[in-house]
């Protein structure tokens, strides 16, 4: 909350400074709320009205939510970004943000993975931030799903209890 306060105050001060100098600028500056830690999730209802969009960092969010260190080579072996718990967290954020008309952007390995991108699109993520090396493959898989019923897949994904179930669902919808 302190960082969000700081960002909002800084934007307001910058606008006031420009106005004092006769350079008033009414160009909208979007303020994003970056969520990379599970501890931020309960604060979203208070934060969302102050931001224009949400950005989910799935790598850090996964590590935080599931108590896994991203830097631990042993723990890193078991990381599966299609963990049902993470999908439910992401869905909750998207639902909360959507209720206020706020788009949700997702970055991280999940967004760069074709199956992860399908899952995110099905759950309602507005945008994905994808590294150039993965862009062609992610665009191709998402383009092939244009018009596909996302609600049905989203319900099935949210009902899954194992990452292997999630992968099987996504693979069958990607065939």
Tab-separated table of C-alpha atoms in Angstrom:
chain	number	residue	atom	x	y	z
A	1	UNK	CA	0.000	0.000	0.000
A	2	UNK	CA	2.874	2.373	0.762
A	3	UNK	CA	4.365	1.866	-2.703
A	4	UNK	CA	1.007	2.476	-4.356
A	5	UNK	CA	0.566	5.634	-2.264
A	6	UNK	CA	4.042	6.749	-3.345
A	7	UNK	CA	3.317	6.103	-7.029
A	8	UNK	CA	-0.004	7.978	-6.912
A	9	UNK	CA	1.540	10.909	-5.022
A	10	UNK	CA	4.474	11.056	-7.443
A	11	UNK	CA	2.135	11.182	-10.441
A	12	UNK	CA	0.054	13.918	-8.810
A	13	UNK	CA	3.192	15.928	-7.940
A	14	UNK	CA	4.524	15.608	-11.487
A	15	UNK	CA	1.221	16.889	-12.925
A	16	UNK	CA	1.140	19.773	-10.429
A	17	UNK	CA	4.748	20.684	-11.245
A	18	UNK	CA	3.987	20.723	-14.972
A	19	UNK	CA	0.910	22.874	-14.367
A	20	UNK	CA	2.932	25.378	-12.295
A	21	UNK	CA	5.366	25.684	-15.184
A	22	UNK	CA	2.535	26.252	-17.622
A	23	UNK	CA	2.990	22.840	-19.166
A	24	UNK	CA	-0.244	21.283	-18.021
A	25	UNK	CA	-0.580	17.915	-19.640
A	26	UNK	CA	-3.819	15.993	-19.497
A	27	UNK	CA	-2.393	12.960	-21.259
A	28	UNK	CA	-3.529	9.979	-19.255
A	29	UNK	CA	-0.748	8.048	-17.582
A	30	UNK	CA	-1.822	4.528	-16.771
A	31	UNK	CA	-0.894	3.190	-13.388
A	32	UNK	CA	-0.446	-0.562	-13.178
A	33	UNK	CA	-0.588	-2.708	-10.090
A	34	UNK	CA	2.079	-5.417	-10.196
A	35	UNK	CA	1.186	-8.560	-8.267
A	36	UNK	CA	4.101	-10.912	-7.702
A	37	UNK	CA	3.520	-11.978	-4.127
A	38	UNK	CA	0.657	-13.948	-2.599
A	39	UNK	CA	0.626	-11.486	0.302
A	40	UNK	CA	-0.687	-8.810	-2.068
A	41	UNK	CA	-3.813	-10.774	-3.006
A	42	UNK	CA	-5.965	-9.793	0.001
A	43	UNK	CA	-5.155	-6.116	-0.648
A	44	UNK	CA	-6.349	-6.092	-4.261
A	45	UNK	CA	-9.881	-4.883	-3.430
A	46	UNK	CA	-8.348	-1.744	-1.900
A	47	UNK	CA	-5.715	-1.294	-4.604
A	48	UNK	CA	-7.692	-1.945	-7.784
A	49	UNK	CA	-9.774	1.255	-7.721
A	50	UNK	CA	-6.513	3.251	-7.729
A	51	UNK	CA	-4.906	1.521	-10.715
A	52	UNK	CA	-5.737	1.222	-14.376
A	53	UNK	CA	-4.639	-2.371	-14.896
A	54	UNK	CA	-3.116	-5.329	-13.085
A	55	UNK	CA	0.037	-7.134	-14.104
A	56	UNK	CA	0.608	-10.610	-12.701
A	57	UNK	CA	4.181	-11.863	-12.483
A	58	UNK	CA	3.589	-15.605	-12.530
A	59	UNK	CA	7.162	-16.699	-11.728
A	60	UNK	CA	7.360	-14.876	-8.413
A	61	UNK	CA	3.666	-15.350	-7.656
A	62	UNK	CA	4.059	-19.109	-8.076
A	63	UNK	CA	7.106	-19.194	-5.802
A	64	UNK	CA	5.393	-17.059	-3.176
A	65	UNK	CA	2.061	-18.873	-3.243
A	66	UNK	CA	3.540	-22.352	-3.106
A	67	UNK	CA	6.567	-21.646	-0.907
A	68	UNK	CA	9.114	-22.536	-3.580
A	69	UNK	CA	12.373	-20.694	-4.079
A	70	UNK	CA	12.960	-19.797	-7.712
A	71	UNK	CA	16.698	-19.846	-7.057
A	72	UNK	CA	16.814	-23.328	-5.508
A	73	UNK	CA	17.855	-25.792	-8.228
A	74	UNK	CA	16.281	-28.703	-6.346
A	75	UNK	CA	12.938	-26.998	-5.697
A	76	UNK	CA	12.957	-25.552	-9.222
A	77	UNK	CA	12.682	-29.030	-10.711
A	78	UNK	CA	9.130	-29.411	-9.388
A	79	UNK	CA	7.857	-26.050	-10.637
A	80	UNK	CA	4.814	-26.460	-12.840
A	81	UNK	CA	3.155	-23.204	-13.788
A	82	UNK	CA	-0.036	-25.100	-14.531
A	83	UNK	CA	-0.486	-25.965	-10.857
A	84	UNK	CA	-4.241	-25.860	-10.103
A	85	UNK	CA	-3.664	-23.655	-7.066
A	86	UNK	CA	-1.924	-21.024	-9.175
A	87	UNK	CA	-4.697	-21.174	-11.792
A	88	UNK	CA	-7.270	-20.511	-9.069
A	89	UNK	CA	-5.264	-17.583	-7.728
A	90	UNK	CA	-4.948	-16.116	-11.231
A	91	UNK	CA	-8.652	-16.635	-11.859
A	92	UNK	CA	-9.497	-14.837	-8.610
A	93	UNK	CA	-7.360	-11.845	-9.574
A	94	UNK	CA	-8.883	-11.720	-13.063
A	95	UNK	CA	-12.416	-11.954	-11.653
A	96	UNK	CA	-11.719	-9.200	-9.092
A	97	UNK	CA	-10.101	-6.912	-11.677
A	98	UNK	CA	-12.792	-7.576	-14.289
A	99	UNK	CA	-15.510	-6.606	-11.820
A	100	UNK	CA	-13.997	-3.110	-11.882
A	101	UNK	CA	-13.276	-3.089	-15.619
A	102	UNK	CA	-9.515	-3.423	-15.130
A	103	UNK	CA	-7.542	-5.473	-17.669
A	104	UNK	CA	-5.056	-8.076	-16.464
A	105	UNK	CA	-1.687	-8.588	-18.115
A	106	UNK	CA	0.342	-11.681	-17.288
A	107	UNK	CA	4.092	-12.056	-17.644
A	108	UNK	CA	6.482	-14.841	-16.792
A	109	UNK	CA	7.162	-18.345	-17.987
A	110	UNK	CA	3.480	-19.235	-17.929
A	111	UNK	CA	2.608	-16.543	-20.474
A	112	UNK	CA	5.487	-17.652	-22.705
A	113	UNK	CA	4.383	-21.285	-22.708
A	114	UNK	CA	1.760	-22.212	-25.343
A	115	UNK	CA	-0.327	-24.276	-22.907
A	116	UNK	CA	0.065	-21.590	-20.255
A	117	UNK	CA	-1.091	-18.963	-22.748
A	118	UNK	CA	-4.199	-21.017	-23.541
A	119	UNK	CA	-4.938	-21.379	-19.832
A	120	UNK	CA	-4.508	-17.630	-19.279
A	121	UNK	CA	-6.726	-16.741	-22.240
A	122	UNK	CA	-9.385	-19.190	-21.047
A	123	UNK	CA	-9.297	-17.676	-17.557
A	124	UNK	CA	-9.816	-14.212	-19.039
A	125	UNK	CA	-6.370	-12.602	-18.973
A	126	UNK	CA	-6.541	-9.539	-21.210
A	127	UNK	CA	-2.925	-9.556	-22.331
A	128	UNK	CA	0.220	-11.612	-22.088
A	129	UNK	CA	3.761	-10.305	-22.056
A	130	UNK	CA	5.781	-12.802	-24.044
A	131	UNK	CA	9.497	-12.806	-24.861
A	132	UNK	CA	10.318	-12.514	-28.548
A	133	UNK	CA	11.677	-16.083	-28.644
A	134	UNK	CA	8.209	-17.440	-27.720
A	135	UNK	CA	6.014	-14.958	-29.543
A	136	UNK	CA	5.459	-16.879	-32.778
A	137	UNK	CA	4.474	-20.104	-31.033
A	138	UNK	CA	2.163	-18.368	-28.529
A	139	UNK	CA	0.488	-16.289	-31.248
A	140	UNK	CA	-0.048	-19.389	-33.354
A	141	UNK	CA	-1.678	-21.380	-30.560
A	142	UNK	CA	-3.890	-18.469	-29.484
A	143	UNK	CA	-4.917	-17.697	-33.065
A	144	UNK	CA	-5.980	-21.313	-33.507
A	145	UNK	CA	-8.323	-20.913	-30.542
A	146	UNK	CA	-10.132	-17.792	-31.771
A	147	UNK	CA	-13.838	-18.317	-31.193
A	148	UNK	CA	-13.279	-21.432	-29.056
A	149	UNK	CA	-15.532	-21.583	-25.968
A	150	UNK	CA	-13.277	-20.370	-23.153
A	151	UNK	CA	-15.852	-20.697	-20.358
A	152	UNK	CA	-16.088	-24.457	-20.711
A	153	UNK	CA	-12.315	-24.882	-20.600
A	154	UNK	CA	-11.977	-22.418	-17.710
A	155	UNK	CA	-14.504	-24.371	-15.630
A	156	UNK	CA	-12.652	-27.614	-16.317
A	157	UNK	CA	-9.272	-26.049	-15.481
A	158	UNK	CA	-10.586	-24.659	-12.200
A	159	UNK	CA	-12.049	-28.039	-11.255
A	160	UNK	CA	-8.731	-29.839	-11.812
A	161	UNK	CA	-6.748	-30.938	-8.779
A	162	UNK	CA	-3.471	-31.927	-10.453
A	163	UNK	CA	-1.178	-30.196	-12.899
A	164	UNK	CA	-1.254	-33.357	-15.016
A	165	UNK	CA	-5.048	-32.955	-15.341
A	166	UNK	CA	-4.592	-29.330	-16.379
A	167	UNK	CA	-2.015	-30.320	-19.003
A	168	UNK	CA	-4.286	-33.049	-20.389
A	169	UNK	CA	-7.228	-30.629	-20.612
A	170	UNK	CA	-5.139	-28.009	-22.378
A	171	UNK	CA	-3.598	-30.547	-24.744
A	172	UNK	CA	-7.033	-31.860	-25.706
A	173	UNK	CA	-8.271	-28.329	-26.377
A	174	UNK	CA	-5.141	-27.543	-28.370
A	175	UNK	CA	-5.443	-30.534	-30.679
